[in-house]
Amino acid sequence: MIALARPPLTLSSTNESLLISAIRDATVDDDWENAKKLIIKIVGAEAPHICSMYTVYAITKRCCMSNVADDREVFMHALNACIFDAGVLSRGLAWFLTYAIA
């Protein structure tokens, strides 16, 4: 059961940084379609919902760990933009909570 709450090991810090950049650009430019394509390219051949879970995890991690108020505002806006369904949000948040507790 714990394994389900952990983010996949394939999510490297490099991929996380690329995801964050894609989401920041999408939020600022309001171009979510391009962001979705970039996210799939960054994460790889994973299913689209897995790519979205990775993204929610990376966004949540940045929101909670950043000392920069502008970062938190941009990424909270991304989470509130309703581009992620409830299941994806739940899994991404669970991955972050497991990371934060561990």
mmCIF file of N, CA and C in Angstrom:
data_model
loop_
_atom_site.group_PDB
_atom_site.id
_atom_site.type_symbol
_atom_site.label_atom_id
_atom_site.label_comp_id
_atom_site.label_asym_id
_atom_site.label_seq_id
_atom_site.Cartn_x
_atom_site.Cartn_y
_atom_site.Cartn_z
ATOM 1 N N MET A 1 0.817 -1.198 0.000
ATOM 2 C CA MET A 1 0.000 0.000 0.000
ATOM 3 C C MET A 1 0.861 1.263 0.000
ATOM 4 N N ILE A 2 1.961 1.233 0.740
ATOM 5 C CA ILE A 2 2.848 2.395 0.794
ATOM 6 C C ILE A 2 3.426 2.676 -0.590
ATOM 7 N N ALA A 3 3.691 1.638 -1.366
ATOM 8 C CA ALA A 3 4.277 1.830 -2.700
ATOM 9 C C ALA A 3 3.373 2.678 -3.588
ATOM 10 N N LEU A 4 2.071 2.594 -3.397
ATOM 11 C CA LEU A 4 1.147 3.395 -4.195
ATOM 12 C C LEU A 4 1.236 4.878 -3.859
ATOM 13 N N ALA A 5 1.682 5.189 -2.654
ATOM 14 C CA ALA A 5 1.743 6.584 -2.226
ATOM 15 C C ALA A 5 3.074 7.245 -2.548
ATOM 16 N N ARG A 6 4.021 6.493 -3.066
ATOM 17 C CA ARG A 6 5.334 7.056 -3.394
ATOM 18 C C ARG A 6 5.404 7.421 -4.870
ATOM 19 N N PRO A 7 6.050 8.545 -5.169
ATOM 20 C CA PRO A 7 6.205 8.889 -6.585
ATOM 21 C C PRO A 7 7.121 7.886 -7.270
ATOM 22 N N PRO A 8 6.897 7.614 -8.532
ATOM 23 C CA PRO A 8 7.760 6.673 -9.249
ATOM 24 C C PRO A 8 9.215 7.136 -9.236
ATOM 25 N N LEU A 9 10.111 6.198 -9.224
ATOM 26 C CA LEU A 9 11.536 6.510 -9.178
ATOM 27 C C LEU A 9 12.030 7.148 -10.473
ATOM 28 N N THR A 10 11.244 7.055 -11.518
ATOM 29 C CA THR A 10 11.661 7.616 -12.807
ATOM 30 C C THR A 10 11.580 9.138 -12.843
ATOM 31 N N LEU A 11 10.993 9.744 -11.832
ATOM 32 C CA LEU A 11 10.887 11.202 -11.797
ATOM 33 C C LEU A 11 12.170 11.779 -11.209
ATOM 34 N N SER A 12 13.074 12.185 -12.078
ATOM 35 C CA SER A 12 14.364 12.726 -11.641
ATOM 36 C C SER A 12 14.236 14.218 -11.334
ATOM 37 N N SER A 13 15.244 14.757 -10.687
ATOM 38 C CA SER A 13 15.227 16.193 -10.384
ATOM 39 C C SER A 13 15.281 17.024 -11.668
ATOM 40 N N THR A 14 15.947 16.495 -12.686
ATOM 41 C CA THR A 14 15.992 17.191 -13.979
ATOM 42 C C THR A 14 14.596 17.261 -14.590
ATOM 43 N N ASN A 15 13.890 16.126 -14.583
ATOM 44 C CA ASN A 15 12.525 16.103 -15.114
ATOM 45 C C ASN A 15 11.611 17.010 -14.303
ATOM 46 N N GLU A 16 11.810 17.016 -12.991
ATOM 47 C CA GLU A 16 11.010 17.869 -12.127
ATOM 48 C C GLU A 16 11.205 19.343 -12.503
ATOM 49 N N SER A 17 12.444 19.742 -12.730
ATOM 50 C CA SER A 17 12.739 21.129 -13.118
ATOM 51 C C SER A 17 12.103 21.471 -14.461
ATOM 52 N N LEU A 18 12.155 20.532 -15.397
ATOM 53 C CA LEU A 18 11.540 20.760 -16.705
ATOM 54 C C LEU A 18 10.019 20.874 -16.590
ATOM 55 N N LEU A 19 9.417 20.041 -15.736
ATOM 56 C CA LEU A 19 7.969 20.121 -15.506
ATOM 57 C C LEU A 19 7.596 21.474 -14.920
ATOM 58 N N ILE A 20 8.377 21.921 -13.940
ATOM 59 C CA ILE A 20 8.111 23.205 -13.294
ATOM 60 C C ILE A 20 8.191 24.341 -14.318
ATOM 61 N N SER A 21 9.187 24.296 -15.179
ATOM 62 C CA SER A 21 9.321 25.329 -16.219
ATOM 63 C C SER A 21 8.126 25.323 -17.167
ATOM 64 N N ALA A 22 7.701 24.125 -17.567
ATOM 65 C CA ALA A 22 6.556 24.012 -18.479
ATOM 66 C C ALA A 22 5.286 24.556 -17.835
ATOM 67 N N ILE A 23 5.072 24.243 -16.563
ATOM 68 C CA ILE A 23 3.876 24.715 -15.865
ATOM 69 C C ILE A 23 3.935 26.220 -15.640
ATOM 70 N N ARG A 24 5.107 26.731 -15.285
ATOM 71 C CA ARG A 24 5.245 28.186 -15.106
ATOM 72 C C ARG A 24 4.899 28.903 -16.419
ATOM 73 N N ASP A 25 5.444 28.418 -17.528
ATOM 74 C CA ASP A 25 5.164 29.030 -18.829
ATOM 75 C C ASP A 25 3.683 28.936 -19.182
ATOM 76 N N ALA A 26 3.082 27.790 -18.914
ATOM 77 C CA ALA A 26 1.661 27.602 -19.230
ATOM 78 C C ALA A 26 0.784 28.523 -18.396
ATOM 79 N N THR A 27 1.151 28.712 -17.136
ATOM 80 C CA THR A 27 0.362 29.571 -16.257
ATOM 81 C C THR A 27 0.480 31.030 -16.684
ATOM 82 N N VAL A 28 1.688 31.456 -16.981
ATOM 83 C CA VAL A 28 1.921 32.848 -17.381
ATOM 84 C C VAL A 28 1.310 33.137 -18.750
ATOM 85 N N ASP A 29 1.487 32.211 -19.702
ATOM 86 C CA ASP A 29 1.011 32.417 -21.080
ATOM 87 C C ASP A 29 -0.400 31.899 -21.318
ATOM 88 N N ASP A 30 -0.973 31.209 -20.334
ATOM 89 C CA ASP A 30 -2.291 30.573 -20.448
ATOM 90 C C ASP A 30 -2.351 29.658 -21.677
ATOM 91 N N ASP A 31 -1.338 28.814 -21.794
ATOM 92 C CA ASP A 31 -1.219 27.891 -22.931
ATOM 93 C C ASP A 31 -1.096 26.462 -22.407
ATOM 94 N N TRP A 32 -2.210 25.915 -21.937
ATOM 95 C CA TRP A 32 -2.189 24.592 -21.310
ATOM 96 C C TRP A 32 -2.029 23.470 -22.324
ATOM 97 N N GLU A 33 -2.490 23.678 -23.545
ATOM 98 C CA GLU A 33 -2.354 22.628 -24.566
ATOM 99 C C GLU A 33 -0.891 22.364 -24.883
ATOM 100 N N ASN A 34 -0.114 23.401 -25.031
ATOM 101 C CA ASN A 34 1.315 23.241 -25.281
ATOM 102 C C ASN A 34 1.995 22.607 -24.065
ATOM 103 N N ALA A 35 1.565 22.996 -22.874
ATOM 104 C CA ALA A 35 2.146 22.429 -21.649
ATOM 105 C C ALA A 35 1.897 20.927 -21.576
ATOM 106 N N LYS A 36 0.701 20.494 -21.943
ATOM 107 C CA LYS A 36 0.394 19.059 -21.906
ATOM 108 C C LYS A 36 1.321 18.276 -22.832
ATOM 109 N N LYS A 37 1.572 18.824 -24.015
ATOM 110 C CA LYS A 37 2.481 18.163 -24.958
ATOM 111 C C LYS A 37 3.898 18.100 -24.395
ATOM 112 N N LEU A 38 4.343 19.208 -23.798
ATOM 113 C CA LEU A 38 5.679 19.239 -23.198
ATOM 114 C C LEU A 38 5.803 18.253 -22.043
ATOM 115 N N ILE A 39 4.765 18.175 -21.222
ATOM 116 C CA ILE A 39 4.787 17.276 -20.063
ATOM 117 C C ILE A 39 4.905 15.831 -20.518
ATOM 118 N N ILE A 40 4.141 15.450 -21.530
ATOM 119 C CA ILE A 40 4.219 14.080 -22.048
ATOM 120 C C ILE A 40 5.610 13.811 -22.614
ATOM 121 N N LYS A 41 6.184 14.799 -23.293
ATOM 122 C CA LYS A 41 7.534 14.650 -23.838
ATOM 123 C C LYS A 41 8.569 14.513 -22.716
ATOM 124 N N ILE A 42 8.428 15.284 -21.648
ATOM 125 C CA ILE A 42 9.379 15.255 -20.529
ATOM 126 C C ILE A 42 9.304 13.931 -19.786
ATOM 127 N N VAL A 43 8.089 13.523 -19.443
ATOM 128 C CA VAL A 43 7.907 12.318 -18.630
ATOM 129 C C VAL A 43 8.191 11.067 -19.441
ATOM 130 N N GLY A 44 7.869 11.084 -20.714
ATOM 131 C CA GLY A 44 8.134 9.924 -21.552
ATOM 132 C C GLY A 44 6.868 9.217 -21.963
ATOM 133 N N ALA A 45 6.970 7.938 -22.142
ATOM 134 C CA ALA A 45 5.878 7.140 -22.710
ATOM 135 C C ALA A 45 4.842 6.712 -21.680
ATOM 136 N N GLU A 46 4.826 7.357 -20.531
ATOM 137 C CA GLU A 46 3.826 7.019 -19.518
ATOM 138 C C GLU A 46 2.431 7.417 -20.005
ATOM 139 N N ALA A 47 1.415 6.821 -19.406
ATOM 140 C CA ALA A 47 0.038 7.178 -19.729
ATOM 141 C C ALA A 47 -0.210 8.647 -19.356
ATOM 142 N N PRO A 48 -1.113 9.314 -20.062
ATOM 143 C CA PRO A 48 -1.360 10.739 -19.783
ATOM 144 C C PRO A 48 -1.725 11.033 -18.327
ATOM 145 N N HIS A 49 -2.490 10.147 -17.682
ATOM 146 C CA HIS A 49 -2.849 10.425 -16.291
ATOM 147 C C HIS A 49 -1.631 10.325 -15.369
ATOM 148 N N ILE A 50 -0.669 9.461 -15.697
ATOM 149 C CA ILE A 50 0.569 9.376 -14.918
ATOM 150 C C ILE A 50 1.371 10.664 -15.093
ATOM 151 N N CYS A 51 1.422 11.174 -16.303
ATOM 152 C CA CYS A 51 2.111 12.449 -16.554
ATOM 153 C C CYS A 51 1.486 13.563 -15.719
ATOM 154 N N SER A 52 0.169 13.572 -15.643
ATOM 155 C CA SER A 52 -0.521 14.591 -14.848
ATOM 156 C C SER A 52 -0.228 14.430 -13.362
ATOM 157 N N MET A 53 -0.155 13.180 -12.889
ATOM 158 C CA MET A 53 0.173 12.940 -11.478
ATOM 159 C C MET A 53 1.576 13.440 -11.160
ATOM 160 N N TYR A 54 2.530 13.159 -12.051
ATOM 161 C CA TYR A 54 3.895 13.673 -11.887
ATOM 162 C C TYR A 54 3.862 15.192 -11.757
ATOM 163 N N THR A 55 3.072 15.820 -12.616
ATOM 164 C CA THR A 55 3.007 17.273 -12.644
ATOM 165 C C THR A 55 2.416 17.829 -11.356
ATOM 166 N N VAL A 56 1.332 17.233 -10.872
ATOM 167 C CA VAL A 56 0.733 17.677 -9.607
ATOM 168 C C VAL A 56 1.737 17.528 -8.471
ATOM 169 N N TYR A 57 2.456 16.412 -8.445
ATOM 170 C CA TYR A 57 3.489 16.198 -7.425
ATOM 171 C C TYR A 57 4.546 17.301 -7.486
ATOM 172 N N ALA A 58 5.052 17.594 -8.679
ATOM 173 C CA ALA A 58 6.102 18.609 -8.836
ATOM 174 C C ALA A 58 5.589 19.998 -8.457
ATOM 175 N N ILE A 59 4.364 20.316 -8.849
ATOM 176 C CA ILE A 59 3.779 21.619 -8.518
ATOM 177 C C ILE A 59 3.598 21.749 -7.011
ATOM 178 N N THR A 60 3.037 20.723 -6.391
ATOM 179 C CA THR A 60 2.796 20.767 -4.951
ATOM 180 C C THR A 60 4.102 20.887 -4.186
ATOM 181 N N LYS A 61 5.092 20.148 -4.632
ATOM 182 C CA LYS A 61 6.406 20.215 -3.991
ATOM 183 C C LYS A 61 6.959 21.631 -4.084
ATOM 184 N N ARG A 62 6.855 22.252 -5.250
ATOM 185 C CA ARG A 62 7.366 23.615 -5.425
ATOM 186 C C ARG A 62 6.572 24.605 -4.572
ATOM 187 N N CYS A 63 5.245 24.443 -4.513
ATOM 188 C CA CYS A 63 4.414 25.349 -3.704
ATOM 189 C C CYS A 63 4.798 25.299 -2.233
ATOM 190 N N CYS A 64 5.023 24.113 -1.746
ATOM 191 C CA CYS A 64 5.286 23.937 -0.315
ATOM 192 C C CYS A 64 6.739 24.175 0.071
ATOM 193 N N MET A 65 7.664 23.979 -0.841
ATOM 194 C CA MET A 65 9.081 24.060 -0.499
ATOM 195 C C MET A 65 9.727 25.388 -0.906
ATOM 196 N N SER A 66 9.053 26.188 -1.705
ATOM 197 C CA SER A 66 9.654 27.431 -2.202
ATOM 198 C C SER A 66 9.544 28.546 -1.171
ATOM 199 N N ASN A 67 10.585 29.348 -1.084
ATOM 200 C CA ASN A 67 10.578 30.525 -0.217
ATOM 201 C C ASN A 67 10.120 31.773 -0.960
ATOM 202 N N VAL A 68 9.891 31.635 -2.255
ATOM 203 C CA VAL A 68 9.529 32.777 -3.095
ATOM 204 C C VAL A 68 8.003 32.852 -3.217
ATOM 205 N N ALA A 69 7.439 33.961 -2.762
ATOM 206 C CA ALA A 69 5.983 34.121 -2.769
ATOM 207 C C ALA A 69 5.414 34.071 -4.186
ATOM 208 N N ASP A 70 6.119 34.650 -5.145
ATOM 209 C CA ASP A 70 5.633 34.632 -6.531
ATOM 210 C C ASP A 70 5.547 33.209 -7.073
ATOM 211 N N ASP A 71 6.527 32.369 -6.731
ATOM 212 C CA ASP A 71 6.486 30.959 -7.139
ATOM 213 C C ASP A 71 5.243 30.282 -6.585
ATOM 214 N N ARG A 72 5.015 30.471 -5.299
ATOM 215 C CA ARG A 72 3.853 29.828 -4.667
ATOM 216 C C ARG A 72 2.557 30.293 -5.313
ATOM 217 N N GLU A 73 2.464 31.581 -5.616
ATOM 218 C CA GLU A 73 1.249 32.122 -6.228
ATOM 219 C C GLU A 73 1.015 31.540 -7.622
ATOM 220 N N VAL A 74 2.065 31.497 -8.429
ATOM 221 C CA VAL A 74 1.945 30.963 -9.791
ATOM 222 C C VAL A 74 1.532 29.499 -9.761
ATOM 223 N N PHE A 75 2.167 28.714 -8.908
ATOM 224 C CA PHE A 75 1.886 27.280 -8.901
ATOM 225 C C PHE A 75 0.565 26.942 -8.215
ATOM 226 N N MET A 76 0.143 27.746 -7.243
ATOM 227 C CA MET A 76 -1.188 27.535 -6.677
ATOM 228 C C MET A 76 -2.249 27.849 -7.728
ATOM 229 N N HIS A 77 -1.998 28.867 -8.539
ATOM 230 C CA HIS A 77 -2.920 29.172 -9.639
ATOM 231 C C HIS A 77 -3.001 27.981 -10.599
ATOM 232 N N ALA A 78 -1.861 27.357 -10.865
ATOM 233 C CA ALA A 78 -1.847 26.190 -11.757
ATOM 234 C C ALA A 78 -2.686 25.055 -11.180
ATOM 235 N N LEU A 79 -2.591 24.829 -9.874
ATOM 236 C CA LEU A 79 -3.402 23.768 -9.257
ATOM 237 C C LEU A 79 -4.883 24.124 -9.265
ATOM 238 N N ASN A 80 -5.195 25.406 -9.120
ATOM 239 C CA ASN A 80 -6.586 25.852 -9.078
ATOM 240 C C ASN A 80 -7.203 26.048 -10.455
ATOM 241 N N ALA A 81 -6.424 25.893 -11.512
ATOM 242 C CA ALA A 81 -6.920 26.117 -12.874
ATOM 243 C C ALA A 81 -7.857 25.006 -13.345
ATOM 244 N N CYS A 82 -8.020 23.969 -12.551
ATOM 245 C CA CYS A 82 -8.943 22.869 -12.839
ATOM 246 C C CYS A 82 -8.585 22.101 -14.109
ATOM 247 N N ILE A 83 -7.297 21.971 -14.397
ATOM 248 C CA ILE A 83 -6.914 21.160 -15.550
ATOM 249 C C ILE A 83 -6.664 19.715 -15.146
ATOM 250 N N PHE A 84 -6.658 19.447 -13.835
ATOM 251 C CA PHE A 84 -6.424 18.097 -13.324
ATOM 252 C C PHE A 84 -7.711 17.577 -12.690
ATOM 253 N N ASP A 85 -8.047 16.309 -12.963
ATOM 254 C CA ASP A 85 -9.239 15.758 -12.328
ATOM 255 C C ASP A 85 -8.918 15.333 -10.891
ATOM 256 N N ALA A 86 -9.947 14.988 -10.146
ATOM 257 C CA ALA A 86 -9.795 14.707 -8.715
ATOM 258 C C ALA A 86 -8.863 13.534 -8.434
ATOM 259 N N GLY A 87 -8.932 12.483 -9.239
ATOM 260 C CA GLY A 87 -8.070 11.320 -9.027
ATOM 261 C C GLY A 87 -6.603 11.650 -9.208
ATOM 262 N N VAL A 88 -6.311 12.442 -10.220
ATOM 263 C CA VAL A 88 -4.934 12.862 -10.488
ATOM 264 C C VAL A 88 -4.436 13.755 -9.359
ATOM 265 N N LEU A 89 -5.266 14.705 -8.937
ATOM 266 C CA LEU A 89 -4.882 15.580 -7.823
ATOM 267 C C LEU A 89 -4.621 14.778 -6.556
ATOM 268 N N SER A 90 -5.494 13.830 -6.271
ATOM 269 C CA SER A 90 -5.342 13.023 -5.057
ATOM 270 C C SER A 90 -4.041 12.245 -5.053
ATOM 271 N N ARG A 91 -3.720 11.590 -6.156
ATOM 272 C CA ARG A 91 -2.492 10.799 -6.215
ATOM 273 C C ARG A 91 -1.258 11.694 -6.152
ATOM 274 N N GLY A 92 -1.258 12.801 -6.876
ATOM 275 C CA GLY A 92 -0.127 13.728 -6.839
ATOM 276 C C GLY A 92 0.097 14.295 -5.448
ATOM 277 N N LEU A 93 -0.991 14.647 -4.766
ATOM 278 C CA LEU A 93 -0.878 15.157 -3.396
ATOM 279 C C LEU A 93 -0.412 14.071 -2.441
ATOM 280 N N ALA A 94 -0.884 12.844 -2.636
ATOM 281 C CA ALA A 94 -0.438 11.723 -1.791
ATOM 282 C C ALA A 94 1.055 11.479 -1.971
ATOM 283 N N TRP A 95 1.533 11.556 -3.205
ATOM 284 C CA TRP A 95 2.967 11.393 -3.453
ATOM 285 C C TRP A 95 3.758 12.459 -2.709
ATOM 286 N N PHE A 96 3.269 13.714 -2.748
ATOM 287 C CA PHE A 96 4.000 14.771 -2.052
ATOM 288 C C PHE A 96 3.970 14.561 -0.545
ATOM 289 N N LEU A 97 2.819 14.208 0.001
ATOM 290 C CA LEU A 97 2.730 13.997 1.453
ATOM 291 C C LEU A 97 3.662 12.882 1.904
ATOM 292 N N THR A 98 3.750 11.815 1.125
ATOM 293 C CA THR A 98 4.677 10.730 1.449
ATOM 294 C C THR A 98 6.111 11.231 1.401
ATOM 295 N N TYR A 99 6.435 12.029 0.408
ATOM 296 C CA TYR A 99 7.775 12.616 0.290
ATOM 297 C C TYR A 99 8.074 13.502 1.506
ATOM 298 N N ALA A 100 7.109 14.333 1.897
ATOM 299 C CA ALA A 100 7.314 15.269 3.003
ATOM 300 C C ALA A 100 7.481 14.554 4.341
ATOM 301 N N ILE A 101 6.758 13.462 4.524
ATOM 302 C CA ILE A 101 6.819 12.723 5.788
ATOM 303 C C ILE A 101 8.079 11.884 5.873
ATOM 304 N N ALA A 102 8.507 11.328 4.743
ATOM 305 C CA ALA A 102 9.660 10.413 4.730
ATOM 306 C C ALA A 102 10.972 11.080 4.999
#
